[in-house]
């Protein structure tokens, strides 16, 4: 996992409440190997017209959008399927942080495992930011994970980034979680031995 | 420790029993009793191989091919495309490589993972169960903590048999009284999601309670918990009771008769204490719930079948207004349109929400002696459900009504195996998601119960099941 410390970028606002993971990446692209790069499938069906061409009206297709590494989204972003492909598509496209009022729980976890920072910001502040970006599309936002702070442009202020301390530490260091859990293996095994004594049928 | 004597919820009790340790910074390292995997797991297996690891506890891992399997034919050669066939073959290869017991296409135990796991006794009260599928919440119906994970977390579980998790908050959904005629668990869930919203239970585990739930069969409870993810809940759960014990007894991977009494005694202690406190409470009156149908592109866009497509301009929230306008454009529906009578192109009965034997019985009861006016397919949730339905004569009723009787799999719910609703086509579906493009690019989905789907098939339009 790529470590995340601090990121400053222009922002692309992707509209729509309850943007589900089927929108982020349609199911038919999930057969691809990760090595192919999932970025090409990001928002595939809502980003392209029926002929498969990029729709210039979709925010991510606007000129300059390719430089943005931060997305602004609406409520319940990433709901629906647990497919980690949704996060792969964002990450492979170059997105490093997603700011929104709330996220699907599984999406939120998947993001953290891939170095993508989901920032929860109350809806009214998301709206203020969206309005500001509509007027100043070149405005930059800083996601400062090291100081747990979201720095908005103009006079929009600073807000705390709330991610539990454990996940924050992992992502700040780009920690390999499996390697880290292996350091607790004696505890896992001791727990397991006890559990199997009373639940022998579990490992039959 | 004094807090151990404080009243606890079922979630807290099962969680505490599985907590190996709590990290000083918050999350628990939870022991995972069982990990269910399907074809999407190829990312997790690639990760294991890259690290030179193998599944640590293969006997506690179970594989089922479901998302990509053909429903016309039972080999990967019958798959809709070579790329889809490769997903099925890769899955079999990974299962062999990892020494994981699996129910491949040729197995009589194959089916949709969330149908197979309860059926086989893999899902049991008091367990922690994960699966890289959001509808793992289904399995909480038997009194387990069961939740969906991504492939990174799946690799972690395969390698360690544990997972780092923050304990969710708790929400009790109490459904009082009894349900009206023609009203099912599916309608209860659509009514709940319409009430609290698709983000309504975010960060919470739902415990379903009340007379309606106590009276409900295991099939109905599985449907409730299945769709708790559509309200953004982390899990859905129902307290284990006599109905649960009767259901799991004697199943393949359940405790045997010598172990049974001790297991049941333990399971009885897992129910929430009378005075346990939940972070949120939601109450529905069973008698107030009508047969439901969705009009939009989120499960929260649900109303009574006697209702009309709402007028977005009457919504008080600007985001909801915008979303509804977009939804109606996609669904090609005008505000004020009566839902009953809306013409359909297809009917799909299946998915981990509604493909169990009771669902098929409910649909067949409506179909008996009648004919479908539009294309309709039934995809049983498992090969066992299929065989049982054939033995009971249900398959014959479907066939005589003009339904296609298929082999089991996720089929037209996930639309990954080639079974799709065509662009612009309108489908009454017993699945769980009416998302844009979910059943195929341009597909328009109306979520309904199995009985409602059967009624729709015979009239060719959305229909109040109480009137057929």
XYZ file of C-alpha atoms in Angstrom, chain A residues 1 14-23 25-36 38 45-46 50 58 74-77 79-85 88 101-110 112-114 120 123 127 130 163-170 175-193 195-196 198-204, chain B residues 16-21 23-27 29 31 33-34 42-43 47-48 50-51 53 56-57 59-60 68 81 83-84 86-87 101 124-128 131-134 148-153 155-156 159-162 164-166 198-199 201-204 229-230 232-234 253-256 259 263 266-267 297-298 300 319-320 322-323 326 414-416 433 435-438 441:
186
model
C 0.000 0.000 0.000
C -18.852 14.098 -8.756
C -22.564 14.672 -8.133
C -25.145 12.164 -6.956
C -26.317 10.820 -3.606
C -26.018 7.068 -3.017
C -23.372 6.696 -5.735
C -22.999 2.912 -5.567
C -19.961 0.847 -6.438
C -21.742 -0.338 -9.616
C -21.489 3.287 -10.801
C -17.082 0.359 -11.733
C -19.731 -1.732 -13.503
C -19.671 -5.433 -12.672
C -18.630 -6.568 -16.138
C -15.140 -5.070 -15.693
C -14.357 -6.951 -12.510
C -12.844 -9.864 -14.418
C -9.742 -7.824 -15.242
C -6.391 -8.517 -13.632
C -5.221 -5.632 -11.482
C -2.087 -5.375 -13.637
C -4.254 -4.124 -16.523
C -8.566 -0.384 -13.290
C -21.081 3.910 -17.822
C -21.826 7.367 -16.451
C -23.655 5.208 -25.715
C -19.064 14.546 -16.858
C -22.259 13.272 -1.990
C -23.930 11.259 0.750
C -23.462 7.444 0.990
C -20.728 7.280 -1.653
C -22.705 2.023 -1.115
C -23.755 -1.319 -2.529
C -21.435 -4.114 -3.600
C -18.292 -4.891 -1.583
C -16.233 -4.945 -4.784
C -12.764 -3.596 -4.054
C -12.550 -2.944 -7.810
C -8.828 0.016 -7.477
C -20.623 13.433 4.012
C -20.726 9.622 4.370
C -19.433 6.461 2.734
C -20.490 2.844 2.423
C -18.807 0.985 5.304
C -17.141 -1.682 3.156
C -15.978 0.932 0.646
C -14.517 2.964 3.518
C -12.523 -0.042 4.755
C -11.432 -1.026 1.246
C -8.012 2.521 3.713
C -6.414 -0.789 2.695
C -5.352 0.769 -0.603
C -15.997 12.572 6.163
C -22.975 17.788 4.225
C -22.131 21.969 -0.220
C -19.033 22.500 -4.088
C -10.229 8.144 10.902
C -9.596 5.751 13.754
C -6.057 5.959 15.061
C -5.143 2.431 14.018
C -6.180 2.804 10.375
C -4.578 6.246 10.280
C -1.261 4.875 11.508
C -1.370 2.047 8.937
C 1.908 -0.528 6.664
C 1.383 -4.046 5.418
C -1.465 -5.190 7.634
C -0.909 -8.913 7.109
C 2.739 -8.629 8.144
C 1.690 -6.595 11.154
C -0.964 -9.121 12.227
C 1.602 -11.911 11.966
C 3.336 -10.314 14.954
C 0.235 -11.296 16.979
C 0.187 -14.873 15.690
C 0.917 -16.455 19.091
C -2.143 -14.709 20.524
C -4.278 -15.807 17.566
C -3.163 -19.407 17.967
C -3.766 -19.447 21.712
C -7.256 -18.024 21.182
C -7.911 -20.557 18.446
C -6.837 -23.522 20.552
C -12.080 -21.907 20.801
C -11.620 -25.249 19.069
C -15.386 -25.903 22.845
C -16.281 -25.751 19.119
C -14.613 -28.848 17.692
C -17.148 -28.940 14.844
C -15.814 -25.655 13.474
C -12.769 -27.185 11.828
C -14.161 -30.515 10.809
C -16.633 -10.192 22.985
C -16.413 -13.954 22.460
C -14.327 -13.410 19.327
C -12.059 -10.602 20.423
C -8.492 -11.897 20.441
C -7.207 -8.522 21.556
C -5.470 -2.595 19.801
C -4.673 0.413 22.004
C -5.806 2.659 19.155
C -9.279 1.148 18.867
C -10.086 -1.799 16.635
C -8.610 -8.261 16.281
C -11.311 -14.298 15.319
C -14.886 -18.740 12.416
C -15.713 -19.064 8.766
C -8.861 -14.126 -7.393
C -7.348 -10.837 -6.186
C -1.955 -11.561 -3.016
C -1.350 -14.796 -1.079
C 2.790 -13.063 -4.171
C 3.588 -13.387 -0.464
C 1.408 -17.844 1.732
C -3.978 -20.833 7.139
C -7.135 -22.703 8.211
C -11.170 -26.246 6.908
C -12.771 -22.988 8.022
C -20.250 -15.923 -12.861
C -17.998 -15.903 -22.867
C -13.574 -14.492 -20.125
C -16.457 -15.578 -17.860
C -11.957 -18.289 -17.138
C -13.321 -16.770 -13.899
C -13.435 -27.227 0.318
C -24.712 -21.063 12.724
C -25.634 -18.973 15.752
C -22.793 -17.283 17.596
C -20.265 -17.434 14.765
C -18.265 -14.744 13.022
C -17.369 -13.207 2.768
C -16.187 -10.823 0.103
C -19.753 -9.939 -0.783
C -21.866 -7.189 0.730
C -19.029 -8.326 3.758
C -15.360 -7.510 3.223
C -13.126 -6.523 0.336
C -10.385 -8.640 -1.214
C -7.567 -7.067 0.851
C -9.459 -8.025 4.001
C -6.450 -12.025 1.941
C -5.895 -10.990 5.568
C -3.619 -15.635 5.931
C -4.453 -15.129 9.623
C -8.062 -16.303 10.289
C -8.609 -12.933 11.955
C -9.261 -5.899 12.415
C -12.650 -4.340 12.950
C -14.211 -1.458 14.831
C -30.274 4.003 1.908
C -27.676 5.552 4.237
C -28.174 2.517 9.182
C -24.616 3.546 8.237
C -22.083 2.486 10.893
C -24.702 0.383 12.692
C -26.848 -3.719 3.653
C -29.168 -1.691 1.376
C -26.058 0.742 4.797
C -26.000 -1.439 7.921
C -22.778 -3.282 8.642
C -21.521 -28.643 9.112
C -23.629 -28.118 12.242
C -22.677 -29.630 15.618
C -23.550 -33.325 15.726
C -22.516 -31.815 20.685
C -24.281 -25.839 21.556
C -24.682 -21.645 24.579
C -26.702 -20.154 21.727
C -32.601 3.730 -8.754
C -32.018 3.313 -5.025
C -34.954 3.736 -0.693
C -30.065 16.516 -2.933
C -33.035 14.149 -2.901
C -31.848 16.189 -7.823
C -31.414 12.454 -7.298
C -32.120 11.845 -12.400
C -25.368 -9.256 -10.374
C -25.588 -9.563 -14.181
C -22.004 -10.830 -14.355
C -30.537 -3.560 -6.117
C -29.081 0.688 -9.241
C -28.418 2.302 -12.602
C -27.106 -0.455 -14.886
C -27.121 -3.089 -12.163
C -26.443 -1.232 -19.064
